[in-house]
Short mmCIF file of C-alpha atoms in Angstrom, two decimals:
data_model
loop_
_atom_site.label_atom_id
_atom_site.label_comp_id
_atom_site.label_asym_id
_atom_site.label_seq_id
_atom_site.Cartn_x
_atom_site.Cartn_y
_atom_site.Cartn_z
CA UNK A 49 0.02 0.03 0.01
CA UNK A 50 1.29 3.44 -0.86
CA UNK A 51 1.00 5.61 2.24
CA UNK A 52 2.75 8.83 1.23
CA UNK A 53 4.03 10.53 -1.94
CA UNK A 54 6.84 13.05 -1.42
CA UNK A 55 6.96 15.65 -4.15
CA UNK A 56 10.40 17.10 -4.74
CA UNK A 57 10.02 18.38 -8.25
CA UNK A 58 7.98 21.03 -9.95
CA UNK A 59 4.39 20.37 -10.68
CA UNK A 60 4.83 20.08 -14.41
CA UNK A 61 2.20 18.61 -16.76
CA UNK A 62 4.33 15.52 -17.02
CA UNK A 63 4.33 15.07 -13.27
CA UNK A 64 0.56 15.51 -13.03
CA UNK A 65 0.01 12.83 -15.64
CA UNK A 66 2.26 10.43 -13.75
CA UNK A 67 0.48 11.29 -10.50
CA UNK A 68 -2.89 10.63 -12.13
CA UNK A 69 -1.67 7.24 -13.39
CA UNK A 70 -0.32 6.36 -9.95
CA UNK A 71 -3.61 7.20 -8.20
CA UNK A 72 -5.64 5.32 -10.78
CA UNK A 73 -3.35 2.23 -10.31
CA UNK A 74 -3.76 2.55 -6.54
CA UNK A 75 -7.57 2.67 -6.82
CA UNK A 76 -7.42 -0.34 -9.17
CA UNK A 77 -5.38 -2.43 -6.73
CA UNK A 78 -7.72 -1.38 -3.86
CA UNK A 79 -10.72 -2.54 -5.83
CA UNK A 80 -9.00 -5.81 -6.55
CA UNK A 81 -8.24 -6.29 -2.92
CA UNK A 82 -11.85 -5.55 -1.99
CA UNK A 83 -13.00 -8.14 -4.45
CA UNK A 84 -10.71 -10.79 -3.03
CA UNK A 85 -11.78 -9.92 0.55
CA UNK A 86 -15.44 -10.15 -0.42
CA UNK A 87 -14.94 -13.59 -1.88
CA UNK A 88 -13.21 -14.79 1.31
CA UNK A 89 -15.83 -13.13 3.48
CA UNK A 90 -18.64 -14.85 1.61
CA UNK A 91 -16.92 -18.15 2.16
CA UNK A 92 -16.74 -18.92 -1.56
CA UNK A 93 -14.43 -21.79 -2.28
CA UNK A 94 -13.55 -22.49 -6.00
CA UNK A 95 -11.98 -25.47 -7.68
CA UNK A 96 -10.60 -24.54 -11.10
CA UNK A 97 -10.36 -27.49 -13.50
CA UNK A 98 -8.60 -27.53 -16.79
CA UNK A 99 -9.97 -29.92 -19.54
CA UNK A 100 -9.78 -30.69 -23.28
CA UNK A 101 -12.82 -31.52 -25.41
CA UNK A 102 -11.46 -34.91 -26.42
CA UNK A 103 -10.53 -35.95 -22.87
CA UNK A 104 -12.10 -37.70 -19.85
CA UNK A 105 -12.71 -34.47 -17.91
CA UNK A 106 -14.95 -33.21 -20.69
CA UNK A 107 -17.13 -36.25 -20.11
CA UNK A 108 -17.11 -35.49 -16.32
CA UNK A 109 -18.08 -31.90 -17.01
CA UNK A 110 -20.90 -32.82 -19.33
CA UNK A 111 -22.43 -35.31 -16.93
CA UNK A 112 -22.61 -32.61 -14.29
CA UNK A 113 -22.48 -34.70 -11.13
CA UNK A 114 -19.15 -33.38 -10.02
CA UNK A 115 -20.43 -29.82 -9.81
CA UNK A 116 -23.30 -31.10 -7.60
CA UNK A 117 -21.06 -33.19 -5.33
CA UNK A 118 -18.67 -30.32 -4.79
CA UNK A 119 -21.46 -27.83 -4.24
CA UNK A 120 -22.57 -29.99 -1.35
CA UNK A 121 -19.09 -29.56 0.18
CA UNK A 122 -19.18 -25.78 -0.31
CA UNK A 123 -17.14 -25.58 -3.52
CA UNK A 124 -17.94 -23.95 -6.85
CA UNK A 125 -16.37 -25.53 -9.95
CA UNK A 126 -14.83 -23.30 -12.68
CA UNK A 127 -14.19 -25.20 -15.90
CA UNK A 128 -11.45 -23.92 -18.18
CA UNK A 129 -10.86 -25.36 -21.73
CA UNK A 130 -7.37 -25.93 -23.25
CA UNK A 131 -6.33 -27.01 -26.74
CA UNK A 132 -3.53 -29.31 -25.46
CA UNK A 133 -1.66 -30.60 -22.48
CA UNK A 134 1.26 -28.23 -22.56
CA UNK A 135 -1.00 -25.21 -22.41
CA UNK A 136 -2.96 -26.72 -19.53
CA UNK A 137 0.17 -27.38 -17.55
CA UNK A 138 1.42 -23.86 -18.13
CA UNK A 139 -1.79 -22.67 -16.50
CA UNK A 140 -1.39 -25.09 -13.62
CA UNK A 141 2.23 -23.85 -13.08
CA UNK A 142 1.05 -20.25 -13.25
CA UNK A 143 -1.70 -20.90 -10.63
CA UNK A 144 -4.61 -20.30 -13.02
CA UNK A 145 -6.08 -23.78 -12.48
CA UNK A 146 -5.85 -26.31 -9.62
CA UNK A 147 -6.44 -29.57 -11.37
CA UNK A 148 -6.42 -31.01 -14.88
CA UNK A 149 -5.77 -33.94 -17.24
CA UNK A 150 -3.03 -34.38 -19.75
CA UNK A 151 -1.14 -37.06 -21.75
CA UNK A 152 2.06 -38.78 -20.56
CA UNK A 153 4.80 -36.51 -21.89
CA UNK A 154 3.66 -32.93 -21.04
CA UNK A 155 4.06 -33.47 -17.27
CA UNK A 156 7.66 -34.52 -17.88
CA UNK A 157 8.46 -31.33 -19.71
CA UNK A 158 6.64 -29.32 -17.13
CA UNK A 159 8.54 -31.01 -14.23
CA UNK A 160 11.82 -30.51 -16.11
CA UNK A 161 11.09 -26.83 -16.39
CA UNK A 162 10.68 -26.52 -12.57
CA UNK A 163 6.90 -26.99 -12.08
CA UNK A 164 5.65 -28.25 -8.71
CA UNK A 165 2.88 -30.27 -10.21
CA UNK A 166 1.63 -33.48 -8.50
CA UNK A 167 0.54 -36.62 -10.31
CA UNK A 168 -2.78 -37.59 -8.64
CA UNK A 169 -4.01 -40.54 -10.72
CA UNK A 170 -3.51 -42.32 -13.98
CA UNK A 171 -5.80 -43.21 -16.87
CA UNK A 172 -5.94 -46.64 -18.56
CA UNK A 173 -3.80 -47.24 -21.56
CA UNK A 174 -5.14 -45.98 -24.90
CA UNK A 175 -2.39 -47.21 -27.16
CA UNK A 176 -4.78 -48.55 -29.91
CA UNK A 177 -5.76 -45.04 -30.99
CA UNK A 178 -2.23 -43.72 -31.17
CA UNK A 179 0.18 -44.66 -34.06
CA UNK A 180 1.86 -43.66 -37.32
CA UNK A 181 -0.35 -42.85 -40.25
CA UNK A 182 0.61 -43.16 -43.92
CA UNK A 183 -1.41 -42.79 -47.11
CA UNK A 184 -3.23 -45.99 -48.27
CA UNK A 185 -1.16 -46.10 -51.52
CA UNK A 186 2.10 -45.25 -49.72
CA UNK A 187 5.12 -47.49 -50.44
CA UNK A 188 5.79 -47.47 -46.67
CA UNK A 189 4.82 -50.89 -45.47
CA UNK A 190 7.11 -51.45 -42.46
CA UNK A 191 8.88 -49.27 -39.87
CA UNK A 192 12.16 -49.76 -41.76
CA UNK A 193 10.61 -47.99 -44.77
CA UNK A 194 10.44 -44.82 -42.76
CA UNK A 195 14.22 -44.31 -43.25
CA UNK A 196 14.90 -41.06 -45.10
CA UNK A 197 11.23 -40.05 -44.96
CA UNK A 198 9.55 -36.87 -43.66
CA UNK A 199 7.55 -37.75 -40.55
CA UNK A 200 5.37 -35.16 -38.79
CA UNK A 201 4.62 -35.10 -35.08
CA UNK A 202 4.15 -32.56 -32.32
CA UNK A 203 7.35 -31.91 -30.43
CA UNK A 204 7.23 -32.88 -26.82
CA UNK A 205 3.95 -34.79 -27.22
CA UNK A 206 3.08 -38.41 -26.65
CA UNK A 207 3.61 -38.93 -30.39
CA UNK A 208 7.18 -37.70 -30.03
CA UNK A 209 7.88 -40.61 -27.62
CA UNK A 210 5.90 -43.07 -29.87
CA UNK A 211 7.98 -42.30 -32.93
CA UNK A 212 11.20 -42.65 -31.03
CA UNK A 213 10.23 -46.06 -29.79
CA UNK A 214 8.89 -47.14 -33.20
CA UNK A 215 12.17 -46.24 -34.84
CA UNK A 216 14.15 -47.94 -32.13
CA UNK A 217 12.17 -51.12 -32.75
CA UNK A 218 13.29 -51.00 -36.33
CA UNK A 219 16.90 -50.30 -35.47
CA UNK A 220 16.55 -46.63 -36.56
CA UNK A 221 16.64 -43.30 -34.68
CA UNK A 222 15.47 -39.80 -35.27
CA UNK A 223 18.68 -39.18 -37.26
CA UNK A 224 17.42 -41.67 -39.82
CA UNK A 225 14.21 -39.69 -40.66
CA UNK A 226 13.44 -36.07 -41.36
CA UNK A 227 11.41 -34.91 -38.38
CA UNK A 228 8.74 -32.28 -39.16
CA UNK A 229 7.55 -30.68 -35.95
CA UNK A 230 3.93 -29.61 -36.41
CA UNK A 231 0.83 -29.25 -34.27
CA UNK A 232 -1.87 -31.80 -35.14
CA UNK A 233 -3.95 -29.28 -37.07
CA UNK A 234 -1.06 -28.24 -39.32
CA UNK A 235 0.20 -31.78 -39.59
CA UNK A 236 -3.13 -32.92 -40.94
CA UNK A 237 -2.88 -30.42 -43.81
CA UNK A 238 0.71 -31.34 -44.51
CA UNK A 239 -0.20 -35.01 -44.51
CA UNK A 240 -3.17 -34.57 -46.85
CA UNK A 241 -1.17 -32.43 -49.20
CA UNK A 242 1.65 -34.93 -49.41
CA UNK A 243 4.17 -32.61 -47.86
CA UNK A 244 5.10 -35.32 -45.34
CA UNK A 245 5.33 -39.09 -45.79
CA UNK A 246 3.99 -40.08 -42.39
CA UNK A 247 2.35 -38.68 -39.27
CA UNK A 248 2.50 -39.79 -35.65
CA UNK A 249 -0.49 -38.78 -33.69
CA UNK A 250 -3.40 -39.87 -31.39
CA UNK A 251 -7.17 -40.26 -31.55
CA UNK A 252 -9.42 -38.69 -32.63
CA UNK A 253 -6.95 -37.31 -35.21
CA UNK A 254 -5.93 -40.87 -36.25
CA UNK A 255 -9.57 -42.09 -36.59
CA UNK A 256 -10.66 -38.98 -38.45
CA UNK A 257 -7.70 -39.19 -40.89
CA UNK A 258 -8.32 -42.93 -41.39
CA UNK A 259 -11.97 -42.32 -42.21
CA UNK A 260 -11.73 -39.06 -44.24
CA UNK A 261 -8.25 -38.79 -45.63
CA UNK A 262 -7.40 -42.04 -47.40
CA UNK A 263 -4.96 -43.12 -44.60
CA UNK A 264 -4.02 -46.23 -42.71
CA UNK A 265 -2.19 -46.93 -39.46
CA UNK A 266 1.30 -48.34 -40.15
CA UNK A 267 1.50 -49.32 -36.58
CA UNK A 268 -0.45 -48.40 -33.42
CA UNK A 269 1.12 -47.96 -29.97
CA UNK A 270 1.00 -51.58 -28.93
CA UNK A 271 4.35 -52.62 -27.52
CA UNK A 272 5.63 -49.07 -27.90
CA UNK A 273 3.75 -46.98 -25.39
CA UNK A 274 0.81 -47.21 -22.98
CA UNK A 275 -0.11 -43.65 -23.87
CA UNK A 276 -1.85 -42.97 -20.59
CA UNK A 277 -3.84 -40.02 -19.36
CA UNK A 278 -2.61 -38.39 -16.16
CA UNK A 279 -4.62 -36.37 -13.67
CA UNK A 280 -2.48 -33.70 -12.09
CA UNK A 281 -2.89 -30.97 -9.49
CA UNK A 282 -0.79 -28.10 -8.21
CA UNK A 283 1.39 -29.05 -5.24
CA UNK A 284 -0.49 -26.57 -2.97
CA UNK A 285 -3.95 -27.89 -3.97
CA UNK A 286 -2.98 -31.54 -3.60
CA UNK A 287 -1.59 -30.92 -0.17
CA UNK A 288 -4.46 -28.85 1.14
CA UNK A 289 -7.57 -30.36 -0.48
CA UNK A 290 -7.45 -34.18 -0.01
CA UNK A 291 -11.21 -34.34 0.41
CA UNK A 292 -11.75 -32.52 -2.88
CA UNK A 293 -9.21 -34.78 -4.66
CA UNK A 294 -11.04 -37.87 -3.35
CA UNK A 295 -14.37 -36.51 -4.71
CA UNK A 296 -12.78 -35.69 -8.06
CA UNK A 297 -11.37 -39.16 -8.50
CA UNK A 298 -14.66 -40.82 -7.44
CA UNK A 299 -16.68 -38.75 -9.99
CA UNK A 300 -13.98 -39.33 -12.72
CA UNK A 301 -14.16 -43.08 -12.08
CA UNK A 302 -17.98 -43.07 -12.20
CA UNK A 303 -17.98 -41.01 -15.40
CA UNK A 304 -15.50 -43.37 -17.04
CA UNK A 305 -17.76 -46.34 -16.15
CA UNK A 306 -20.59 -44.40 -17.85
CA UNK A 307 -18.50 -43.84 -20.94
CA UNK A 308 -17.70 -47.52 -21.27
CA UNK A 309 -21.26 -48.61 -20.84
CA UNK A 310 -23.01 -45.89 -23.01
CA UNK A 311 -21.07 -45.77 -26.22
CA UNK A 312 -23.81 -44.29 -28.38
CA UNK A 313 -24.53 -41.48 -25.89
CA UNK A 314 -20.77 -40.81 -25.63
CA UNK A 315 -20.47 -40.81 -29.46
CA UNK A 316 -23.25 -38.28 -29.74
CA UNK A 317 -21.69 -36.12 -27.02
CA UNK A 318 -18.18 -36.11 -28.44
CA UNK A 319 -19.33 -35.71 -32.10
CA UNK A 320 -21.10 -32.51 -31.12
CA UNK A 321 -18.30 -31.20 -28.95
CA UNK A 322 -15.57 -31.93 -31.47
CA UNK A 323 -17.72 -31.05 -34.56
CA UNK A 324 -16.65 -34.33 -36.02
CA UNK A 325 -18.48 -37.01 -38.05
CA UNK A 326 -19.89 -39.87 -36.04
CA UNK A 327 -18.02 -42.49 -37.95
CA UNK A 328 -14.65 -41.05 -36.87
CA UNK A 329 -15.79 -40.64 -33.24
CA UNK A 330 -17.17 -44.14 -33.21
CA UNK A 331 -13.87 -45.60 -34.38
CA UNK A 332 -12.00 -43.76 -31.63
CA UNK A 333 -14.53 -44.63 -28.90
CA UNK A 334 -14.75 -48.31 -29.78
CA UNK A 335 -10.99 -48.86 -29.51
CA UNK A 336 -10.57 -47.22 -26.17
CA UNK A 337 -11.37 -48.33 -22.63
CA UNK A 338 -11.85 -45.41 -20.24
CA UNK A 339 -10.75 -45.69 -16.63
CA UNK A 340 -8.79 -44.17 -13.74
CA UNK A 341 -6.12 -45.97 -11.67
CA UNK A 342 -3.99 -45.41 -8.64
CA UNK A 343 -0.39 -44.63 -9.51
CA UNK A 344 1.63 -47.68 -8.87
CA UNK A 345 5.42 -48.16 -8.97
CA UNK A 346 4.96 -49.74 -12.35
CA UNK A 347 3.27 -46.61 -13.75
CA UNK A 348 5.88 -44.43 -12.20
CA UNK A 349 8.43 -46.64 -13.89
CA UNK A 350 6.78 -46.05 -17.26
CA UNK A 351 6.95 -42.31 -16.80
CA UNK A 352 10.55 -42.48 -15.63
CA UNK A 353 11.55 -44.39 -18.77
CA UNK A 354 10.12 -41.60 -20.94
CA UNK A 355 11.86 -38.91 -18.84
CA UNK A 356 15.21 -40.74 -18.95
CA UNK A 357 15.05 -41.24 -22.68
CA UNK A 358 14.16 -37.58 -23.31
CA UNK A 359 17.10 -36.49 -21.13
CA UNK A 360 19.44 -38.90 -22.94
CA UNK A 361 18.36 -37.34 -26.30
CA UNK A 362 18.67 -33.77 -25.01
CA UNK A 363 14.97 -33.23 -25.40
CA UNK A 364 14.61 -32.06 -21.76
CA UNK A 365 17.39 -30.01 -20.04
CA UNK A 366 17.89 -32.00 -16.87
CA UNK A 367 17.19 -35.35 -15.20
CA UNK A 368 14.02 -35.58 -13.16
CA UNK A 369 12.51 -37.98 -10.64
CA UNK A 370 8.94 -38.71 -11.52
CA UNK A 371 8.35 -40.33 -8.09
CA UNK A 372 9.10 -37.02 -6.40
CA UNK A 373 6.08 -35.51 -8.16
CA UNK A 374 3.65 -38.29 -7.30
CA UNK A 375 1.08 -37.60 -4.62
CA UNK A 376 1.26 -41.15 -3.33
CA UNK A 377 2.94 -44.26 -4.71
CA UNK A 378 1.39 -47.68 -4.01
CA UNK A 379 2.98 -50.95 -4.76
CA UNK A 380 1.78 -52.55 -8.02
CA UNK A 381 1.68 -56.21 -8.73
#
């Protein structure tokens, strides 16, 4: 708070403008402070959740039961939409959201950059919908045929890890292909126009391209990656709101059960949200099992393998310990 302004210069027009700006800023900050105090005075507690339209939390949001459950506990839910995992994790690190869902590699990049995120739970594997696409009439028939070819994928994404593992299986490396780093939207255009020879990506991009762009999956993620979802929270939120975390995970679990048992309703829901044809969404839904799991040592090991590989290849700047960012580790079988 500014208590006193000592004037030691002449009252020029320039000074008066500066003084007016300073007073305006002071009034603005006072207003912000009053707003915050009012919120605390009214006892309003807010949980800010980040989601993507193609992810599990969109299903939770659409069903609406989480909002009701948290309302009973005195919390209001604010839903914030993001286009991808890295953007969501930037918001989590900046304190703009408390909880969210992302793929397997963005948390590794976030942790390597110094974020205090906490892994809260894991999703079930969705490897069948992730893979490497080629045109139906492409001469590329095996992974070895990728040598010397232009392959598009999003840098730092789950597809980045998938392509590395696929090449390794064929005795190749990133040095043996021409990587083309593109977001999924731009990669789709490049793929359809023949500017790249192959494209590593995930559902619903894979299903939509298979259905609508004369493409086939050269390989999916089987044996290469589990391609899990992860539910993450800020360190502060995870430490201070265990009851809310428990409610979130219970409602996510129930919503995933609904998704598995109500495919047609889910297809209708996602088709509308994604503005995508039902055939593509149906293909994506029918090759995925939704679910949420406790984070076991085995799952931590999966993430650590990705982190270690990315460090070895100079994709992340430092070694990280995934276990240090896990809210609680339970022994897996």
